Amino acid sequence: MAISRAMIVLPLFCFLFYTISTLSQPNTLLCYQTEKHALLSFKRALYDLAHRLSSWSAQEDCCAWNGVYYHNITGRVSPALLQLEFLNYLDLSFNDFEGTPIPSFLGSTQTLTRLDLFYGPFGGLIPPQLGNLSNLHSPGLGGYSSYESQLYVENLEVDLHREVHWLESTSMLSSLSELYLIECKLDNMSPSLGYVNFTSLTTLDLARNHFNYEIPNWLFNLSTSLLDLDLSYNSLKGHIPSTVLELRYLYVLHLSYNQLTGQIPEYLGQLKHLELLSLGDNSFDGPIPSSLGNLSSLISLYLCGNRLNGTRPSSLGLLSNLLILYIGNNSLAYTILEVHFHRLSKLKYLYVSSTALISKVKSNRVPPFQLEYLSMSSCQMGPNFPTWLQTQTSLQGLDISNSGIVDKALTWFWKWASHLEHIDLPDNQISGDLSGFWLNNTSIYLNSNCFTDLSPALSPNVIVLNMANNSFSGPISHFLCQKLNGRSKLEALDLSNNDLSGELPLCWKSWQSLTHVNLGNNNFSGPSRCITIGSLFSLKALHLQNNGLSGSIPSSLRDCTSLGLLDLSGNKLLGNIPNWIGELTDLKALCLRSNKFIGEIPSQICQLSSLTVLDVSDTELSGIIPRCLNNFSLMATIDTPDDLFTDLEYSSYELEGLYKGILKYVRMVVLSSNNFSGSIPTELSQLFGLRFLNVSQNHLMGRIPEKIGRMTSLLSLDLSTNHLSGEIPQSLANLTFLNLLNLSYNQFRGRIPLSTQLQSFDAFSYIGNAQLCGAPLTKNCTEDDESQGMDTIDENEEGSEMRWFYISMGLGFIKNWRYASFQFLYDVRDWVYVAVAIRLNWFRDNLRMLLGKQKD
């Protein structure tokens, strides 16, 4: 019996044997006391968080303990693993070994016939001592072990040159029927496997490794009996070799997620036994080969995510056994007619999204299939609503977003759609009011359409509701305060970019499951003290930007201790930023810009060590910039774990305005357009991961910190319109990734340091500094200027001229690189825009303040 994953952590040299068996026939014998005490001692050494060993009690006979199987005659269970002389089945699966190496002493348990280490998860190399297990029939070293001749290795470091030798010593390899080496850090296709005489191999799975060259021909000579070949999630290059035809009985060929190129070969149509052909997410081009229509046994065809073009071969319509057809995300361009699906009566899953296909299926046509999932996003289905959809009574998921529909969703659609699990209609021009309709889907995306009247009845089963960017107007109290038939499961609500108005309702307690709320870009008003969103204790992301809310930051938000993103920008909030903001230690993005806050930034804000976005620009804050901002530890880190911000993204769902997939890359401090005084804290230079820094339009004095050159991740630096003085530090030239630099309208003096980086910016980056000279400014430096800048330039005139010559040669390259490498559009003479290629309202609409506005 297996233990559930991540239940037990092993200290030191203790290794859990949860299922211990020699024979599994029960009897009434009592176990030996010495063995009972040994097992109890073993239990005390473990952390049994799930209480799976609760039956191991001193008051109970150990032969009756859960997971302990004993001999039906002797009743023996040995006290130590190496002393289990009758042990034949050892199951260590589904635990939390956290990369611990497989213990080599397991090779001494000579009586073992089955060893299961599935999802330990163990790490390191496979110990060669396991080759001593001559009686082993089914070693499961990473996956399930339901077959007598299976080897499953996952997430281990495998050296095929060395470890094939112990596999051979088990006298098992040649008769192996299934071989799985998944995610084993293999970076070359060792020829050792090619020399093994596999007589019974039917399954070979080498997925998720590091292969980065062409598919070797010897791979197809391993066994003529091979039925299942999986090389997916590697970096294989080149073409599919014709030697694949040697595997004439193959029924599964999985080559997805590689870098294969060229056309899909016609000769694949000769593999007449194929049931699954997966070639998706490669770089194949050309047409879909017509020979695939010969694969009469084909059940699943995955060709999505390539560069396929041309017309659809009519032969695909001959695949009468096809259940799954995925050909989306290609450059296919043709018209879909009824004849193309005439014989596809078994089709269940159809994915043709992100193509240039045009649907001409007649509205009164009844297709021969009953789909369970349909995705035709970015295909041309309109302008009329496809009424043939109502014939698909088994459909669970529908995605017809951006499909050119300019029509009204009639009553039949909402009644039919009520049985769907997921519905996606964004980016069309579908109209109609929603009053009286019953929304009963798990996830509902109606955003970017023309819907009106926000009065639908909402089922408690809805988890995601996105109705952003429509034509809803008026208050939302009648919607949010509706009586539900049960406890709501709603986790994500997006009503942003509408014309909703009035005060926010007081009935948020009915929506306790909400984790993501976006009401930004509407016309909500009223005092913030009436906002009771703070009762949503599970809230992780809250967008209320660009409304008309007044008063202070609502104190009820103090109770939202899981809050990771708070955007209150663009309102009429006033007063001080509360000290308790430092208690929201999960905050990663805090946006308070364009309000009427006064006073200083509270020092408690430095307790937000996970903060990656701080924007308090365009307010009336004053005082000094806190010196403790270097406590933002994530901004001081260049590399960030991929899963660090998953709590702010709603699973795989894209909600308007959420920082989906971007917080990993954007780290910014924006303090512009305030009344800050004093100097720029030198501690800021410790934020090595910071990418955007803007302190423009304040009253800052003093010098630029000398160590600013350590902030090598900076993409944008704006210090303009202050009272900064002194020379520009030479270390600024170390910021080689800078895409925007604005030092204008200060009191800098001396020569602009010579470097390919600093001279590549326009003169507008430096204007308004009367005592500044040198390229790219037109003002030449005098001897006095040179003496002022000696700490920056320590070269003779000839060396300086020579240096400028080489710098000039590189300027064209630098400028071309800058504009090509970043998706930024800017004009430093007026407003500066940063246009990041994401669907983020905050970035799209509001980053203007990131860089400030220069003086006229």
Coordinates of C-alpha atoms in Angstrom, one line a residue, residues 14-310:
C14 CA 15.8 6.4 8.3
F15 CA 14.0 5.1 5.2
L16 CA 10.3 4.4 5.4
F17 CA 9.0 1.0 4.4
Y18 CA 5.3 1.5 4.5
T19 CA 4.3 -1.7 2.7
I20 CA 6.4 -4.7 3.8
S21 CA 5.3 -8.0 2.5
T22 CA 6.4 -11.5 1.9
L23 CA 3.0 -13.1 1.5
S24 CA -0.2 -11.2 1.8
Q25 CA -2.5 -13.8 3.2
P26 CA -3.9 -12.8 6.6
N27 CA -4.0 -15.0 9.7
T28 CA -4.5 -14.7 13.4
L29 CA -0.8 -15.1 14.5
L30 CA 0.7 -12.7 16.9
C31 CA 3.8 -10.8 15.9
Y32 CA 7.1 -11.0 17.7
Q33 CA 7.5 -8.4 20.5
T34 CA 11.1 -7.5 19.4
E35 CA 9.8 -6.7 15.9
K36 CA 6.9 -4.7 17.4
H37 CA 9.2 -2.6 19.5
A38 CA 11.5 -2.0 16.5
L39 CA 8.6 -0.8 14.4
L40 CA 7.4 1.5 17.1
S41 CA 10.9 3.0 17.4
F42 CA 10.9 3.4 13.6
K43 CA 7.6 5.2 13.8
R44 CA 8.9 7.6 16.4
A45 CA 11.7 8.6 14.1
L46 CA 9.2 9.7 11.4
Y47 CA 7.0 12.8 10.9
D48 CA 3.7 11.2 10.1
L49 CA 1.7 14.3 9.3
A50 CA -1.2 12.5 7.7
H51 CA -1.5 10.0 10.6
R52 CA -1.3 7.0 8.3
L53 CA 0.6 5.1 10.9
S54 CA -2.0 5.8 13.7
S55 CA -2.8 2.0 13.9
W56 CA 0.8 1.3 14.9
S57 CA 0.0 1.3 18.6
A58 CA 1.6 -0.5 21.5
Q59 CA -1.8 -1.8 22.5
E60 CA -2.4 -3.5 19.2
D61 CA -0.9 -6.6 17.7
C62 CA 1.6 -5.4 15.0
C63 CA 0.3 -8.0 12.6
A64 CA -2.9 -6.0 12.4
W65 CA -1.2 -2.7 11.8
N66 CA -2.1 -0.9 8.6
G67 CA 0.5 -1.5 5.9
V68 CA 2.2 -4.5 7.6
Y69 CA 1.9 -7.8 5.9
Y70 CA 3.3 -11.0 7.4
H71 CA 4.0 -14.6 6.6
N72 CA 1.0 -16.7 7.2
I73 CA 2.9 -19.3 9.1
T74 CA 5.8 -17.6 11.0
G75 CA 4.3 -14.1 11.5
R76 CA 7.7 -12.7 11.1
V77 CA 8.4 -9.0 10.4
S78 CA 12.1 -8.2 10.9
P79 CA 13.2 -5.2 13.1
A80 CA 15.7 -3.7 10.6
L81 CA 15.5 -3.2 6.9
L82 CA 18.6 -5.3 6.2
Q83 CA 17.4 -8.0 8.5
L84 CA 14.1 -8.5 6.7
E85 CA 15.3 -11.9 5.4
F86 CA 11.8 -12.6 3.9
L87 CA 11.1 -9.2 2.4
N88 CA 9.9 -9.4 -1.2
Y89 CA 7.9 -6.2 -1.7
L90 CA 9.1 -2.7 -0.6
D91 CA 7.0 0.3 -1.4
L92 CA 8.5 3.8 -0.7
S93 CA 6.3 5.6 -3.1
F94 CA 4.5 9.0 -2.6
N95 CA 6.6 10.4 0.2
D96 CA 8.8 13.5 0.6
F97 CA 12.4 12.4 0.3
E98 CA 13.2 15.8 -1.2
G99 CA 15.9 14.6 -3.6
T100 CA 17.6 12.2 -1.1
P101 CA 19.7 9.6 -3.0
I102 CA 18.3 6.1 -3.4
P103 CA 19.9 4.2 -0.5
S104 CA 22.5 1.9 -1.8
F105 CA 21.9 -0.7 0.9
L106 CA 18.7 -1.6 -0.8
G107 CA 20.9 -3.7 -3.1
S108 CA 21.5 -6.0 -0.2
T109 CA 17.8 -7.0 0.2
Q110 CA 18.2 -10.1 -1.9
T111 CA 14.7 -11.4 -1.5
L112 CA 13.1 -8.4 -3.1
T113 CA 10.9 -9.1 -6.1
R114 CA 9.3 -5.7 -6.3
L115 CA 10.6 -2.3 -5.4
D116 CA 8.4 0.8 -5.8
L117 CA 10.1 4.3 -5.4
F118 CA 7.5 6.2 -7.4
Y119 CA 7.3 9.9 -6.5
G120 CA 9.7 9.6 -3.6
P121 CA 10.9 12.0 -4.9
F122 CA 14.5 10.7 -4.8
G123 CA 17.4 12.4 -6.5
G124 CA 21.0 11.8 -7.6
L125 CA 22.2 8.7 -9.5
I126 CA 20.7 5.2 -9.5
P127 CA 23.0 3.2 -7.1
P128 CA 24.8 0.4 -9.0
Q129 CA 24.1 -1.9 -6.0
L130 CA 20.5 -2.2 -7.3
G131 CA 22.0 -4.5 -9.9
N132 CA 22.4 -7.1 -7.1
L133 CA 18.6 -7.5 -6.9
S134 CA 18.6 -10.6 -9.2
N135 CA 15.0 -11.5 -8.2
L136 CA 13.6 -8.1 -9.0
H137 CA 10.7 -8.3 -11.5
S138 CA 9.4 -4.8 -11.5
P139 CA 11.6 -1.9 -10.2
G140 CA 9.5 1.2 -10.2
L141 CA 12.1 4.0 -9.9
G142 CA 10.0 6.9 -10.6
G143 CA 6.5 5.8 -11.7
Y144 CA 3.9 3.2 -11.2
S145 CA 4.9 -0.4 -11.4
S146 CA 1.9 -2.2 -12.7
Y147 CA 3.7 -4.3 -15.3
E148 CA 6.1 -7.2 -14.6
S149 CA 8.8 -5.9 -16.9
Q150 CA 8.8 -2.2 -16.4
L151 CA 11.5 0.3 -15.5
Y152 CA 10.3 3.8 -14.7
V153 CA 12.8 6.4 -13.8
E154 CA 11.7 10.0 -13.3
N155 CA 13.6 13.1 -12.1
L156 CA 16.8 11.3 -11.4
E157 CA 20.2 12.0 -12.9
V158 CA 20.9 9.0 -15.2
D159 CA 24.3 8.2 -16.7
L160 CA 23.4 5.7 -19.4
H161 CA 27.0 4.9 -20.2
R162 CA 27.5 3.6 -16.6
E163 CA 24.1 2.5 -15.5
V164 CA 23.1 0.3 -18.4
H165 CA 25.7 -2.1 -17.1
W166 CA 23.9 -2.8 -13.8
L167 CA 20.6 -3.1 -15.7
E168 CA 22.3 -5.8 -17.8
S169 CA 23.5 -7.5 -14.7
T170 CA 19.9 -8.0 -13.6
S171 CA 19.3 -10.2 -16.6
M172 CA 16.2 -8.1 -17.0
L173 CA 17.0 -5.5 -19.6
S174 CA 16.8 -7.6 -22.7
S175 CA 13.3 -8.8 -21.7
L176 CA 12.1 -5.4 -20.6
S177 CA 8.8 -4.4 -22.1
E178 CA 8.6 -0.8 -20.9
L179 CA 11.4 1.7 -20.3
Y180 CA 10.8 5.1 -18.9
L181 CA 13.6 7.6 -18.5
I182 CA 11.7 10.8 -17.9
E183 CA 13.2 14.1 -16.8
C184 CA 16.5 12.4 -16.0
K185 CA 18.8 15.3 -17.1
L186 CA 19.9 13.3 -20.1
D187 CA 21.8 15.6 -22.4
N188 CA 23.0 13.1 -25.0
M189 CA 21.4 10.1 -26.5
S190 CA 23.9 7.5 -25.2
P191 CA 24.6 4.8 -27.7
S192 CA 24.6 2.3 -24.8
L193 CA 20.9 1.7 -25.3
G194 CA 21.6 1.1 -29.0
Y195 CA 23.8 -1.9 -28.1
V196 CA 21.2 -3.6 -26.0
N197 CA 19.2 -6.4 -27.6
F198 CA 15.7 -5.5 -26.6
T199 CA 13.6 -8.5 -27.5
S200 CA 10.3 -7.4 -25.9
L201 CA 10.5 -3.6 -25.7
T202 CA 7.1 -2.1 -26.5
T203 CA 7.3 1.3 -24.7
L204 CA 10.2 3.8 -24.7
D205 CA 9.6 7.1 -23.0
L206 CA 12.5 9.6 -23.0
A207 CA 10.4 12.7 -22.4
R208 CA 11.6 15.9 -20.7
N209 CA 15.3 15.5 -21.1
H210 CA 18.0 17.7 -22.7
F211 CA 18.4 16.1 -26.1
N212 CA 19.4 18.8 -28.5
Y213 CA 20.3 17.3 -31.8
E214 CA 18.7 15.2 -34.6
I215 CA 16.8 12.0 -33.9
P216 CA 19.4 9.2 -34.3
N217 CA 18.6 6.4 -36.7
W218 CA 19.7 3.7 -34.2
L219 CA 16.8 4.7 -32.1
F220 CA 14.4 3.0 -34.5
N221 CA 16.4 -0.2 -34.5
L222 CA 16.0 -0.9 -30.7
S223 CA 13.1 -3.2 -31.1
T224 CA 10.8 -4.1 -34.0
S225 CA 8.1 -4.7 -31.4
L226 CA 8.1 -1.0 -30.2
L227 CA 4.6 0.3 -30.0
D228 CA 4.9 3.5 -28.0
L229 CA 7.7 6.1 -28.5
D230 CA 7.8 9.4 -26.6
L231 CA 10.5 11.9 -27.2
S232 CA 8.5 15.0 -26.2
Y233 CA 9.7 18.0 -24.3
N234 CA 13.2 18.0 -25.5
S235 CA 15.2 20.2 -27.9
L236 CA 15.4 17.8 -30.8
K237 CA 16.3 19.4 -34.1
G238 CA 16.2 18.5 -37.8
H239 CA 13.7 16.3 -39.6
I240 CA 11.8 13.1 -38.8
P241 CA 14.0 10.4 -40.4
S242 CA 12.5 7.9 -42.7
T243 CA 13.9 5.1 -40.5
V244 CA 10.8 5.7 -38.3
L245 CA 9.2 3.3 -40.8
E246 CA 11.2 0.5 -39.2
L247 CA 8.7 0.7 -36.3
R248 CA 5.9 -0.6 -38.4
Y249 CA 3.7 -1.6 -35.5
L250 CA 4.0 1.8 -33.8
Y251 CA 0.7 3.1 -32.4
V252 CA 1.9 6.1 -30.4
L253 CA 4.5 8.6 -31.7
H254 CA 4.9 11.6 -29.5
L255 CA 7.4 14.2 -30.7
S256 CA 5.8 17.4 -29.4
Y257 CA 7.6 20.3 -27.8
N258 CA 10.9 20.0 -29.7
Q259 CA 12.6 22.1 -32.4
L260 CA 11.9 19.8 -35.3
T261 CA 11.8 21.6 -38.7
G262 CA 10.9 21.0 -42.3
Q263 CA 7.7 19.6 -43.7
I264 CA 5.8 16.8 -42.0
P265 CA 6.9 13.8 -44.1
E266 CA 4.3 12.1 -46.3
Y267 CA 5.7 8.7 -45.3
L268 CA 4.2 9.0 -41.9
G269 CA 1.0 7.9 -43.6
Q270 CA 2.6 4.4 -43.9
L271 CA 2.5 3.8 -40.2
K272 CA -1.0 2.3 -40.5
H273 CA -1.2 1.2 -36.9
L274 CA -0.8 4.8 -35.5
E275 CA -3.5 5.7 -33.0
L276 CA -1.8 8.9 -31.6
L277 CA 0.4 11.2 -33.6
S278 CA 1.6 14.2 -31.6
L279 CA 3.9 16.7 -33.5
G280 CA 2.7 19.9 -31.8
D281 CA 4.8 22.8 -30.8
N282 CA 7.7 22.4 -33.2
S283 CA 8.7 24.4 -36.2
F284 CA 7.2 22.3 -39.0
D285 CA 6.1 24.2 -42.1
G286 CA 4.3 23.5 -45.3
P287 CA 0.9 21.8 -45.7
I288 CA -0.6 19.0 -43.7
P289 CA 0.4 15.9 -45.6
S290 CA -2.6 14.3 -47.4
S291 CA -1.2 10.8 -46.6
L292 CA -2.3 11.2 -42.9
G293 CA -5.8 10.4 -44.3
N294 CA -4.5 6.8 -44.7
L295 CA -4.1 6.4 -40.9
S296 CA -7.5 4.8 -40.5
S297 CA -6.8 3.8 -36.8
L298 CA -5.9 7.3 -35.8
I299 CA -7.7 8.5 -32.7
S300 CA -5.7 11.6 -31.7
L301 CA -3.9 14.1 -34.0
Y302 CA -1.9 16.9 -32.5
L303 CA -0.3 19.4 -35.0
C304 CA -0.9 22.7 -33.2
G305 CA 1.8 25.3 -32.5
N306 CA 3.8 24.9 -35.8
R307 CA 4.1 27.0 -39.0
L308 CA 1.9 24.8 -41.1
N309 CA 0.2 26.6 -44.0
G310 CA -1.7 25.8 -47.1

